Coordinates of N, CA and C in Angstrom, one line a residue:
M1 N -4.1 -5.6 7.5 CA -2.7 -5.8 6.8 C -1.7 -5.0 7.6
R2 N -0.4 -5.5 7.6 CA 0.7 -4.8 8.3 C 0.9 -3.4 7.5
S3 N 1.0 -2.4 8.4 CA 1.3 -1.1 7.8 C 2.5 -1.1 6.9
G4 N 2.3 -0.4 5.8 CA 3.5 -0.2 4.8 C 3.5 -1.2 3.6
V5 N 2.6 -2.3 3.7 CA 2.7 -3.3 2.6 C 2.0 -2.6 1.4
A6 N 2.7 -2.6 0.2 CA 2.2 -1.9 -1.0 C 1.8 -2.9 -2.1
H7 N 2.4 -4.1 -2.0 CA 2.1 -5.1 -3.1 C 1.6 -6.5 -2.5
F8 N 0.6 -6.9 -3.0 CA 0.1 -8.2 -2.6 C -0.2 -9.0 -3.8
S9 N 0.4 -10.2 -4.1 CA 0.2 -11.1 -5.1 C 0.0 -12.5 -4.6
L10 N -1.0 -13.2 -5.1 CA -1.3 -14.6 -4.5 C -2.1 -15.4 -5.6
T11 N -1.5 -16.6 -5.7 CA -2.2 -17.6 -6.6 C -2.1 -18.9 -5.9
Y12 N -3.1 -19.5 -5.8 CA -3.2 -20.9 -4.9 C -3.0 -22.0 -6.0
G13 N -2.0 -22.8 -5.7 CA -1.8 -23.9 -6.6 C -0.7 -24.9 -5.9
L14 N -0.2 -25.8 -6.6 CA 0.8 -26.8 -6.2 C 2.0 -26.8 -7.2
R15 N 3.0 -27.1 -6.7 CA 4.2 -27.3 -7.5 C 4.4 -28.8 -7.7
N16 N 5.1 -29.0 -8.9 CA 5.4 -30.4 -9.2 C 4.4 -31.5 -9.0
T17 N 3.1 -31.2 -9.5 CA 1.9 -31.9 -9.3 C 1.9 -33.4 -10.0
G18 N 2.5 -33.5 -11.1 CA 2.5 -34.7 -11.9 C 1.1 -35.1 -12.3
M19 N 0.8 -36.3 -12.4 CA -0.6 -36.9 -12.8 C -1.6 -36.9 -11.8
N20 N -1.1 -37.1 -10.6 CA -2.2 -37.3 -9.4 C -2.1 -36.1 -8.5
Y21 N -3.2 -35.3 -8.5 CA -3.3 -34.2 -7.7 C -4.8 -34.1 -7.2
D22 N -4.9 -33.2 -6.2 CA -6.3 -33.0 -5.7 C -6.7 -31.5 -6.3
R23 N -7.6 -31.6 -7.1 CA -8.1 -30.2 -7.8 C -8.5 -29.2 -6.7
A24 N -8.9 -29.7 -5.6 CA -9.5 -28.9 -4.5 C -8.3 -27.9 -3.9
M25 N -7.1 -28.3 -4.3 CA -6.0 -27.6 -3.7 C -5.7 -26.3 -4.6
F26 N -6.4 -26.1 -5.7 CA -6.2 -25.0 -6.5 C -7.3 -24.0 -6.4
G27 N -6.9 -22.7 -6.4 CA -7.8 -21.7 -6.5 C -8.2 -21.2 -5.1
M28 N -8.7 -19.9 -5.1 CA -9.2 -19.4 -3.8 C -10.7 -19.9 -3.4
K29 N -10.9 -20.2 -2.2 CA -12.1 -20.5 -1.6 C -12.9 -19.2 -1.1
L30 N -14.2 -19.4 -1.0 CA -14.9 -18.1 -0.4 C -14.4 -17.5 0.8
P31 N -13.9 -18.3 1.8 CA -13.4 -17.8 3.1 C -12.2 -17.0 2.8
D32 N -11.3 -17.5 1.7 CA -10.2 -16.7 1.4 C -10.5 -15.4 0.9
C33 N -11.5 -15.4 0.1 CA -12.0 -14.1 -0.5 C -12.5 -13.2 0.5
R34 N -13.2 -13.8 1.6 CA -13.8 -12.9 2.6 C -12.6 -12.2 3.4
S35 N -11.4 -13.0 3.6 CA -10.4 -12.5 4.3 C -9.6 -11.4 3.4
V36 N -9.6 -11.6 2.1 CA -9.0 -10.5 1.3 C -9.9 -9.3 1.4
A37 N -11.2 -9.4 1.3 CA -12.0 -8.3 1.4 C -11.9 -7.5 2.7
R38 N -11.7 -8.2 3.9 CA -11.6 -7.6 5.1 C -10.2 -6.9 5.2
M39 N -9.2 -7.5 4.6 CA -7.9 -6.8 4.6 C -8.0 -5.4 3.7
L40 N -8.8 -5.5 2.6 CA -8.9 -4.4 1.8 C -9.6 -3.2 2.3
E41 N -10.6 -3.6 3.3 CA -11.3 -2.6 4.0 C -10.4 -1.7 5.0
K42 N -9.4 -2.4 5.5 CA -8.6 -1.8 6.4 C -7.3 -1.2 6.0
S43 N -6.8 -1.7 4.8 CA -5.5 -1.1 4.2 C -5.6 0.2 3.7
E44 N -4.6 0.9 3.9 CA -4.4 2.3 3.5 C -3.1 2.5 2.6
T45 N -2.4 1.4 2.6 CA -1.1 1.5 1.9 C -1.0 0.5 0.6
L46 N -1.9 -0.3 0.5 CA -1.8 -1.4 -0.7 C -2.0 -0.6 -2.0
V47 N -1.1 -0.9 -2.8 CA -1.1 -0.2 -4.3 C -1.5 -1.3 -5.3
T48 N -0.9 -2.5 -5.1 CA -1.0 -3.5 -6.2 C -1.7 -4.7 -5.6
L49 N -2.9 -5.2 -6.2 CA -3.6 -6.5 -5.8 C -3.5 -7.4 -7.0
A50 N -2.9 -8.5 -6.9 CA -2.8 -9.4 -8.1 C -3.2 -10.8 -7.6
L51 N -4.3 -11.3 -8.2 CA -4.9 -12.5 -7.8 C -5.1 -13.4 -9.1
P52 N -4.2 -13.5 -10.0 CA -4.4 -14.3 -11.2 C -4.5 -15.8 -11.0
G53 N -5.2 -16.4 -11.8 CA -5.2 -17.9 -11.9 C -5.7 -18.6 -10.6
N54 N -6.8 -18.0 -10.0 CA -7.4 -18.5 -8.8 C -8.7 -19.1 -8.8
L55 N -9.2 -19.3 -10.0 CA -10.5 -19.9 -10.2 C -11.6 -19.0 -9.6
L56 N -11.4 -17.7 -9.7 CA -12.3 -16.8 -9.1 C -13.5 -16.6 -10.2
E57 N -14.7 -17.0 -9.5 CA -16.0 -16.8 -10.2 C -16.8 -15.7 -9.6
D58 N -18.0 -15.5 -10.1 CA -18.8 -14.3 -9.7 C -19.0 -14.2 -8.2
D59 N -19.3 -15.3 -7.5 CA -19.6 -15.1 -6.1 C -18.4 -14.7 -5.4
K60 N -17.1 -15.2 -5.8 CA -16.0 -14.9 -5.0 C -15.4 -13.5 -5.4
I61 N -15.6 -13.0 -6.6 CA -15.2 -11.7 -6.9 C -16.1 -10.7 -6.4
R62 N -17.4 -11.0 -6.3 CA -18.4 -10.0 -5.6 C -17.8 -9.9 -4.0
M63 N -17.4 -10.9 -3.4 CA -17.0 -10.8 -2.1 C -15.7 -9.9 -2.1
I64 N -14.7 -10.1 -2.9 CA -13.6 -9.3 -3.0 C -13.9 -7.8 -3.3
A65 N -14.8 -7.6 -4.2 CA -15.2 -6.3 -4.6 C -15.9 -5.5 -3.4
S66 N -16.5 -6.3 -2.6 CA -17.1 -5.5 -1.4 C -16.1 -4.9 -0.6
G67 N -14.8 -5.4 -0.6 CA -13.8 -4.7 0.2 C -13.1 -3.7 -0.6
L68 N -13.1 -3.8 -1.9 CA -12.5 -2.8 -2.8 C -13.4 -1.7 -2.9
V69 N -14.6 -1.7 -2.7 CA -15.5 -0.5 -2.8 C -15.1 0.5 -1.6
D70 N -14.6 0.0 -0.5 CA -14.2 0.8 0.7 C -12.7 1.1 0.7
N71 N -12.0 0.7 -0.4 CA -10.5 0.8 -0.4 C -10.2 2.0 -1.3
H72 N -9.4 2.9 -0.9 CA -9.0 4.0 -1.7 C -7.5 4.1 -1.9
S73 N -6.8 2.9 -1.9 CA -5.4 2.9 -2.2 C -4.9 2.1 -3.4
V74 N -5.6 1.0 -3.6 CA -5.3 0.1 -4.7 C -5.5 0.7 -6.0
T75 N -4.4 0.9 -6.8 CA -4.4 1.4 -8.2 C -4.2 0.4 -9.3
D76 N -3.6 -0.7 -9.0 CA -3.3 -1.7 -9.9 C -3.9 -3.0 -9.6
L77 N -5.0 -3.4 -10.5 CA -5.8 -4.6 -10.0 C -5.6 -5.7 -11.1
D78 N -5.1 -6.8 -10.7 CA -4.9 -8.0 -11.7 C -5.7 -9.1 -11.3
L79 N -6.7 -9.4 -12.1 CA -7.7 -10.5 -11.9 C -7.7 -11.3 -13.1
S80 N -6.6 -11.5 -13.8 CA -6.5 -12.3 -15.1 C -6.6 -13.7 -14.8
H81 N -6.9 -14.5 -15.8 CA -6.9 -15.9 -15.8 C -7.9 -16.5 -14.7
N82 N -9.0 -16.0 -14.6 CA -9.9 -16.5 -13.7 C -11.3 -16.9 -14.4
K83 N -12.4 -16.9 -13.7 CA -13.7 -17.3 -14.3 C -14.8 -16.2 -14.1
I84 N -14.4 -15.0 -14.1 CA -15.3 -13.9 -13.7 C -16.1 -13.7 -15.0
A85 N -17.4 -13.6 -14.8 CA -18.4 -13.4 -15.8 C -19.2 -12.2 -15.6
D86 N -20.4 -12.0 -16.1 CA -21.0 -10.7 -16.2 C -21.5 -10.2 -14.7
R87 N -21.9 -11.1 -13.8 CA -22.4 -10.7 -12.5 C -21.0 -10.1 -11.7
G88 N -20.0 -10.8 -12.0 CA -18.8 -10.4 -11.3 C -18.3 -9.0 -11.7
V89 N -18.5 -8.8 -13.1 CA -18.1 -7.6 -13.6 C -18.9 -6.4 -13.1
R90 N -20.2 -6.7 -12.9 CA -21.0 -5.6 -12.5 C -20.6 -5.2 -11.1
A91 N -20.1 -6.0 -10.3 CA -19.7 -5.8 -9.0 C -18.3 -4.9 -9.1
L92 N -17.5 -5.3 -10.1 CA -16.3 -4.5 -10.2 C -16.7 -3.2 -10.9
V93 N -17.7 -3.0 -11.6 CA -18.1 -1.7 -12.1 C -18.4 -0.8 -11.0
K94 N -19.0 -1.4 -9.9 CA -19.3 -0.5 -8.8 C -18.2 0.0 -8.1
V95 N -17.1 -0.8 -8.2 CA -15.7 -0.3 -7.6 C -15.2 0.9 -8.4
L96 N -15.3 0.7 -9.7 CA -15.0 1.8 -10.6 C -15.8 3.1 -10.4
D97 N -17.0 2.9 -10.2 CA -17.9 4.0 -9.8 C -17.7 4.7 -8.6
S98 N -17.3 3.9 -7.6 CA -17.2 4.5 -6.1 C -15.8 4.9 -5.9
N99 N -14.9 4.2 -6.5 CA -13.5 4.3 -6.1 C -12.7 4.7 -7.3
N100 N -12.4 6.1 -7.5 CA -11.8 6.5 -8.7 C -10.2 6.5 -8.4
V101 N -9.7 5.5 -8.0 CA -8.2 5.4 -7.9 C -7.6 4.2 -8.7
V102 N -8.3 3.3 -9.0 CA -7.9 2.3 -9.9 C -7.4 2.7 -11.3
T103 N -6.1 2.6 -11.6 CA -5.7 3.0 -12.8 C -5.4 1.8 -13.9
F104 N -5.1 0.7 -13.4 CA -4.7 -0.5 -14.2 C -5.6 -1.7 -13.8
L105 N -6.4 -2.1 -14.8 CA -7.4 -3.1 -14.6 C -7.1 -4.3 -15.5
N106 N -6.7 -5.5 -15.1 CA -6.4 -6.5 -16.0 C -7.5 -7.7 -15.8
L107 N -8.4 -7.8 -16.8 CA -9.4 -8.9 -16.6 C -9.1 -9.9 -17.9
Q108 N -7.9 -10.1 -18.3 CA -7.6 -11.0 -19.3 C -7.9 -12.4 -19.1
D109 N -8.4 -13.1 -20.1 CA -8.6 -14.5 -19.9 C -9.7 -14.8 -18.9
N110 N -10.9 -14.1 -18.9 CA -12.1 -14.5 -18.1 C -13.3 -14.9 -19.0
Q111 N -14.4 -14.7 -18.4 CA -15.6 -15.2 -19.1 C -16.6 -14.0 -19.3
V112 N -16.1 -12.9 -19.5 CA -16.9 -11.7 -19.6 C -17.7 -11.7 -21.1
H113 N -19.0 -11.7 -21.0 CA -19.9 -11.6 -22.3 C -20.4 -10.3 -22.5
V114 N -21.4 -10.2 -23.4 CA -21.8 -8.9 -23.8 C -22.3 -7.9 -22.7
E115 N -23.2 -8.5 -21.8 CA -23.7 -7.7 -20.7 C -22.6 -7.1 -19.8
G116 N -21.5 -7.8 -19.6 CA -20.3 -7.3 -18.9 C -19.7 -6.3 -19.6
G117 N -19.5 -6.3 -20.9 CA -19.0 -5.3 -21.8 C -19.8 -4.2 -21.7
Q118 N -21.0 -4.3 -21.7 CA -21.9 -3.0 -21.6 C -21.8 -2.3 -20.4
A119 N -21.8 -3.1 -19.2 CA -21.5 -2.5 -17.9 C -20.2 -1.7 -17.8
I120 N -19.2 -2.3 -18.5 CA -17.8 -1.6 -18.5 C -18.0 -0.4 -19.3
A121 N -18.8 -0.5 -20.4 CA -18.8 0.7 -21.1 C -19.5 1.9 -20.5
R122 N -20.5 1.5 -19.6 CA -21.2 2.5 -18.9 C -20.3 3.2 -17.8
A123 N -19.4 2.3 -17.2 CA -18.5 2.9 -16.2 C -17.5 3.8 -16.9
M124 N -17.0 3.5 -18.1 CA -16.0 4.3 -18.9 C -16.4 5.7 -19.1
K125 N -17.8 6.0 -19.2 CA -18.4 7.3 -19.6 C -18.2 8.2 -18.5
S126 N -18.0 7.8 -17.2 CA -17.8 8.7 -16.1 C -16.6 8.3 -15.3
N127 N -15.8 7.3 -15.6 CA -14.6 7.0 -14.8 C -13.5 8.0 -15.1
H128 N -12.8 8.5 -14.1 CA -11.8 9.5 -14.3 C -10.3 9.0 -13.7
S129 N -10.2 7.7 -13.8 CA -8.9 7.1 -13.3 C -8.2 6.1 -14.0
L130 N -9.1 5.3 -14.7 CA -8.5 4.1 -15.4 C -7.7 4.6 -16.6
V131 N -6.4 4.2 -16.6 CA -5.5 4.4 -17.6 C -5.2 3.3 -18.6
S132 N -5.3 2.0 -18.1 CA -5.1 0.8 -18.8 C -6.2 -0.2 -18.5
L133 N -6.7 -0.7 -19.6 CA -8.0 -1.7 -19.5 C -7.5 -2.9 -20.4
N134 N -7.4 -4.1 -19.8 CA -7.0 -5.3 -20.6 C -8.2 -6.3 -20.5
L135 N -8.9 -6.6 -21.5 CA -10.0 -7.4 -21.7 C -9.7 -8.5 -22.7
R136 N -8.5 -8.8 -22.9 CA -8.1 -9.8 -24.0 C -8.6 -11.1 -23.5
L137 N -9.0 -11.9 -24.6 CA -9.4 -13.3 -24.3 C -10.6 -13.5 -23.4
N138 N -11.7 -12.7 -23.8 CA -13.0 -12.7 -23.0 C -14.1 -13.1 -24.2
R139 N -15.2 -12.9 -24.0 CA -16.3 -13.2 -25.0 C -17.3 -12.0 -25.0
L140 N -16.7 -10.8 -25.3 CA -17.6 -9.6 -25.4 C -18.4 -9.6 -26.6
G141 N -17.9 -10.2 -27.7 CA -18.7 -10.1 -28.9 C -18.7 -8.7 -29.6
E142 N -19.3 -8.7 -30.7 CA -19.3 -7.5 -31.5 C -20.0 -6.4 -30.6
E143 N -21.2 -6.7 -30.1 CA -21.9 -5.7 -29.3 C -21.3 -5.1 -28.1
G144 N -20.5 -6.1 -27.4 CA -19.8 -5.6 -26.2 C -18.6 -4.8 -26.5
C145 N -17.9 -5.3 -27.5 CA -16.6 -4.5 -27.9 C -17.0 -3.0 -28.4
S146 N -18.0 -3.0 -29.4 CA -18.4 -1.6 -29.9 C -19.0 -0.8 -28.9
A147 N -19.7 -1.3 -27.9 CA -20.1 -0.5 -26.8 C -19.0 0.1 -26.0
I148 N -18.0 -0.6 -25.6 CA -16.9 -0.1 -25.0 C -16.2 1.0 -25.8
C149 N -15.9 0.8 -27.0 CA -15.2 1.8 -27.9 C -16.1 3.0 -28.0
A150 N -17.3 2.9 -28.3 CA -18.1 4.1 -28.3 C -18.2 4.8 -27.2
A151 N -18.1 4.2 -25.9 CA -18.1 4.9 -24.7 C -16.9 5.8 -24.4
L152 N -15.8 5.6 -25.1 CA -14.6 6.3 -25.0 C -14.6 7.7 -25.6
S153 N -15.8 8.0 -26.3 CA -15.9 9.3 -27.0 C -15.7 10.5 -26.1
G154 N -16.1 10.3 -24.9 CA -16.0 11.5 -23.9 C -14.9 11.1 -22.9
N155 N -14.2 10.1 -23.0 CA -13.2 9.8 -22.0 C -11.8 10.3 -22.3
T156 N -11.2 11.0 -21.4 CA -10.0 11.7 -21.6 C -8.8 11.1 -20.7
I157 N -9.1 9.9 -20.2 CA -8.0 9.3 -19.3 C -7.4 8.1 -19.8
L158 N -8.2 7.2 -20.5 CA -7.7 5.8 -20.9 C -6.6 6.0 -22.0
E159 N -5.5 5.3 -21.7 CA -4.3 5.3 -22.7 C -4.1 4.0 -23.4
R160 N -4.4 2.9 -22.6 CA -4.2 1.6 -23.3 C -5.4 0.7 -23.2
L161 N -5.8 0.1 -24.3 CA -7.0 -0.7 -24.4 C -6.6 -2.0 -25.2
S162 N -7.0 -3.2 -24.6 CA -6.9 -4.5 -25.3 C -8.2 -5.1 -25.3
L163 N -8.9 -5.4 -26.6 CA -10.1 -6.1 -26.8 C -9.7 -7.4 -27.8
S164 N -8.3 -7.8 -27.6 CA -7.9 -8.9 -28.5 C -8.7 -10.2 -28.2
S165 N -9.0 -10.8 -29.3 CA -9.7 -12.2 -29.2 C -11.0 -12.1 -28.4
N166 N -11.9 -11.4 -28.9 CA -13.1 -11.1 -28.2 C -14.4 -11.1 -29.2
G167 N -14.2 -11.6 -30.4 CA -15.2 -11.7 -31.4 C -15.6 -10.3 -31.9
A168 N -14.9 -9.3 -32.0 CA -15.1 -8.0 -32.4 C -15.2 -8.1 -34.0
G169 N -16.0 -7.2 -34.5 CA -16.0 -7.2 -36.0 C -16.1 -5.7 -36.6
P170 N -16.7 -5.6 -37.7 CA -16.6 -4.2 -38.4 C -17.2 -3.1 -37.7
Q171 N -18.2 -3.5 -36.9 CA -18.9 -2.5 -36.1 C -18.0 -1.9 -35.0
T172 N -17.3 -2.8 -34.4 CA -16.3 -2.2 -33.4 C -15.3 -1.4 -34.1
A173 N -14.9 -1.7 -35.2 CA -13.7 -0.9 -35.9 C -14.3 0.5 -36.3
E174 N -15.6 0.5 -36.7 CA -16.3 1.7 -37.1 C -16.5 2.6 -35.9
A175 N -16.9 2.0 -34.7 CA -17.0 2.8 -33.5 C -15.7 3.4 -33.1
L176 N -14.7 2.5 -33.0 CA -13.3 3.0 -32.6 C -12.8 4.1 -33.5
S177 N -13.0 4.0 -34.9 CA -12.6 5.0 -35.7 C -13.2 6.4 -35.5
S178 N -14.6 6.2 -35.2 CA -15.3 7.5 -34.9 C -14.7 8.2 -33.7
V179 N -14.4 7.3 -32.6 CA -13.8 7.9 -31.4 C -12.4 8.6 -31.6
L180 N -11.7 7.8 -32.4 CA -10.3 8.3 -32.6 C -10.2 9.6 -33.4
K181 N -11.3 10.0 -34.0 CA -11.2 11.3 -34.7 C -11.1 12.4 -33.8
S182 N -11.5 12.3 -32.5 CA -11.4 13.3 -31.6 C -10.6 13.0 -30.4
N183 N -10.4 11.7 -30.1 CA -9.6 11.3 -28.9 C -8.2 11.6 -28.9
A184 N -7.7 12.2 -27.9 CA -6.3 12.6 -27.9 C -5.5 12.0 -26.7
T185 N -6.0 10.9 -26.1 CA -5.4 10.3 -24.9 C -5.0 8.8 -25.3
L186 N -5.7 8.1 -26.1 CA -5.5 6.7 -26.4 C -4.0 6.6 -27.1
R187 N -3.2 5.7 -26.5 CA -1.9 5.5 -27.1 C -1.7 4.1 -27.7
E188 N -2.2 3.1 -27.1 CA -2.1 1.7 -27.5 C -3.4 1.1 -27.5
I189 N -3.8 0.3 -28.7 CA -4.9 -0.4 -28.8 C -4.6 -1.7 -29.5
D190 N -5.2 -2.9 -28.8 CA -4.9 -4.2 -29.4 C -6.2 -4.7 -29.8
L191 N -6.4 -4.9 -31.1 CA -7.7 -5.6 -31.7 C -7.3 -6.9 -32.4
S192 N -6.2 -7.4 -32.1 CA -5.7 -8.6 -32.8 C -6.6 -9.8 -32.4
G193 N -6.7 -10.8 -33.4 CA -7.4 -12.1 -33.2 C -8.9 -11.7 -33.2
N194 N -9.4 -10.7 -33.8 CA -10.9 -10.6 -34.1 C -11.3 -10.7 -35.6
A195 N -12.4 -10.2 -35.9 CA -12.8 -10.4 -37.3 C -13.3 -9.0 -37.8
L196 N -12.4 -8.1 -37.9 CA -12.7 -6.6 -38.2 C -12.9 -6.5 -39.7
G197 N -12.4 -7.4 -40.5 CA -12.7 -7.3 -42.0 C -12.0 -6.3 -42.7
V198 N -12.1 -6.3 -44.1 CA -11.4 -5.3 -45.0 C -11.9 -3.9 -44.8
E199 N -13.2 -3.9 -44.6 CA -13.8 -2.4 -44.3 C -13.4 -2.0 -42.9
G200 N -13.3 -2.7 -42.0 CA -12.9 -2.3 -40.6 C -11.5 -1.9 -40.7
G201 N -10.6 -2.6 -41.3 CA -9.2 -2.2 -41.5 C -8.9 -0.9 -42.1
R202 N -9.9 -0.6 -43.2 CA -9.7 0.5 -44.1 C -10.1 1.8 -43.2
S203 N -11.3 1.6 -42.4 CA -11.7 2.7 -41.6 C -10.6 3.2 -40.6
L204 N -9.9 2.2 -40.0 CA -8.9 2.4 -39.0 C -7.7 3.0 -39.6
R205 N -7.3 2.6 -40.8 CA -6.1 3.1 -41.5 C -6.4 4.6 -41.8
E206 N -7.7 4.9 -42.4 CA -7.9 6.2 -42.7 C -8.0 7.2 -41.6
V207 N -8.5 6.8 -40.3 CA -8.5 7.7 -39.3 C -7.3 8.1 -38.7
L208 N -6.2 7.4 -39.1 CA -4.7 7.8 -38.6 C -4.4 8.9 -39.1
T209 N -5.0 9.4 -40.4 CA -4.6 10.7 -40.9 C -5.1 11.9 -40.0
E210 N -6.1 11.6 -39.2 CA -6.8 12.7 -38.3 C -6.3 12.4 -37.0
N211 N -6.0 11.3 -36.5 CA -5.6 11.2 -35.1 C -4.1 11.1 -35.0
M212 N -3.4 12.0 -34.3 CA -1.9 12.2 -34.3 C -1.3 11.6 -33.0
T213 N -2.1 10.9 -32.1 CA -1.6 10.6 -30.8 C -1.5 9.2 -30.6
L214 N -2.1 8.3 -31.3 CA -2.1 6.9 -31.3 C -0.6 6.4 -31.6
E215 N -0.1 5.5 -30.8 CA 1.3 5.0 -31.1 C 1.3 3.6 -31.5
R216 N 0.3 2.8 -31.1 CA 0.4 1.4 -31.4 C -1.2 0.9 -31.6
L217 N -1.3 0.2 -32.8 CA -2.6 -0.4 -33.2 C -2.4 -1.7 -33.8
D218 N -2.8 -2.7 -33.0 CA -2.5 -4.1 -33.5 C -3.6 -4.8 -34.0
V219 N -3.7 -5.1 -35.3 CA -4.8 -5.6 -36.0 C -4.5 -7.0 -36.7
R220 N -3.4 -7.6 -36.2 CA -3.1 -8.9 -36.7 C -4.1 -9.9 -36.5
L221 N -4.1 -10.8 -37.5 CA -5.1 -11.9 -37.5 C -6.6 -11.4 -37.3
S222 N -7.0 -10.4 -37.9 CA -8.2 -9.7 -37.8 C -9.0 -9.5 -39.1
G223 N -8.5 -10.3 -40.1 CA -9.2 -10.2 -41.4 C -9.1 -8.9 -42.1
V224 N -8.0 -8.0 -41.6 CA -7.6 -6.8 -42.3 C -6.8 -7.1 -43.5
A225 N -7.1 -6.4 -44.6 CA -6.3 -6.6 -45.8 C -4.7 -6.4 -45.5
E226 N -3.8 -7.1 -46.2 CA -2.6 -7.1 -45.9 C -1.9 -5.8 -46.1
D227 N -2.4 -5.1 -47.2 CA -1.9 -3.7 -47.6 C -2.2 -2.7 -46.5
E228 N -3.6 -2.9 -46.0 CA -4.0 -1.9 -44.9 C -3.3 -2.1 -43.6
E229 N -3.0 -3.4 -43.3 CA -2.2 -3.7 -42.1 C -0.8 -3.2 -42.2
I230 N -0.1 -3.3 -43.4 CA 1.2 -2.7 -43.6 C 1.1 -1.2 -43.4
A231 N 0.0 -0.5 -44.0 CA -0.1 0.8 -44.0 C -0.2 1.4 -42.6
I232 N -1.0 0.7 -41.8 CA -1.2 1.0 -40.3 C 0.2 1.0 -39.7
A233 N 0.8 -0.1 -39.8 CA 2.2 -0.3 -39.1 C 3.2 0.7 -39.6
D234 N 3.3 1.0 -40.8 CA 4.2 2.1 -41.3 C 3.8 3.4 -40.8
T235 N 2.6 3.7 -40.9 CA 2.2 5.1 -40.4 C 2.6 5.3 -38.9
L236 N 2.3 4.4 -38.1 CA 2.7 4.4 -36.6 C 4.1 4.4 -36.4
F237 N 4.9 3.6 -37.2 CA 6.3 3.5 -37.0 C 6.9 4.9 -37.4
N238 N 6.5 5.4 -38.5 CA 7.0 6.8 -38.9 C 6.7 7.9 -37.9
R239 N 5.6 7.6 -37.2 CA 5.2 8.6 -36.3 C 6.2 8.6 -35.1
L240 N 6.4 7.3 -34.6 CA 7.3 7.2 -33.5 C 8.8 7.7 -33.8
Q241 N 9.2 7.5 -35.0 CA 10.5 7.9 -35.4 C 10.5 9.4 -35.4
E242 N 9.5 10.1 -36.0 CA 9.5 11.6 -35.8 C 9.4 12.1 -34.5
Q243 N 8.6 11.5 -33.6 CA 8.6 11.9 -32.2 C 10.0 11.7 -31.6
A244 N 10.7 10.7 -31.8 CA 12.1 10.5 -31.2 C 13.1 11.5 -31.7
L245 N 12.9 12.0 -33.0 CA 13.8 12.9 -33.5 C 13.6 14.3 -32.8
K246 N 12.4 14.6 -32.4 CA 12.1 15.9 -31.8 C 12.6 16.0 -30.4
K247 N 12.9 14.8 -29.7 CA 13.4 14.8 -28.4 C 14.8 15.3 -28.2

């Protein structure tokens, strides 16, 4: 890659396709992924790599990850709206283990299931760089979501986490509530579109009396009682107002 390039964004597709189009024209092919991997191996200046909506599945992302393992400059990695499943995630976890410079990881709208969530959870226990993790619209389920939340008990880096629309339930809410009692770095959490239930909402609302650093907690459409949802919103709104007045 040409020296000095800091941002690289690529989505394969067609404009103005209409009704008749060749599906083969969409998405990256394996040779494309091999080229990206080689570029990553050599680049010392690339900061942002964005490959959303490229039909990237496990074999393709494993190819790209082979280049990311040897890259120590990319901090912002956007792989949203692809077809990455558990095998692909395990390859990305190796990147997080070997390369502690990725700070923003976007895996929104992929096909990550329980095993992928558990792999991410294991990585979060030792990762010292990731600040933002977006897993919205995957298939982690209760087991995967709760594993990720529990893994954050010793994490002092992550500030933003989205587990929206992943099939999370009361167990996830309980695990997160336990973590928030001592965690002082998480600022924004999105749990919307799940099934936390009344008890899950109550435990999250109660922990806000102990956790004084959280600024945003989205529990919309998650089965949380309306009064609990309002109480959470009011608590965080008042907190932000107080912080603003102190500045």
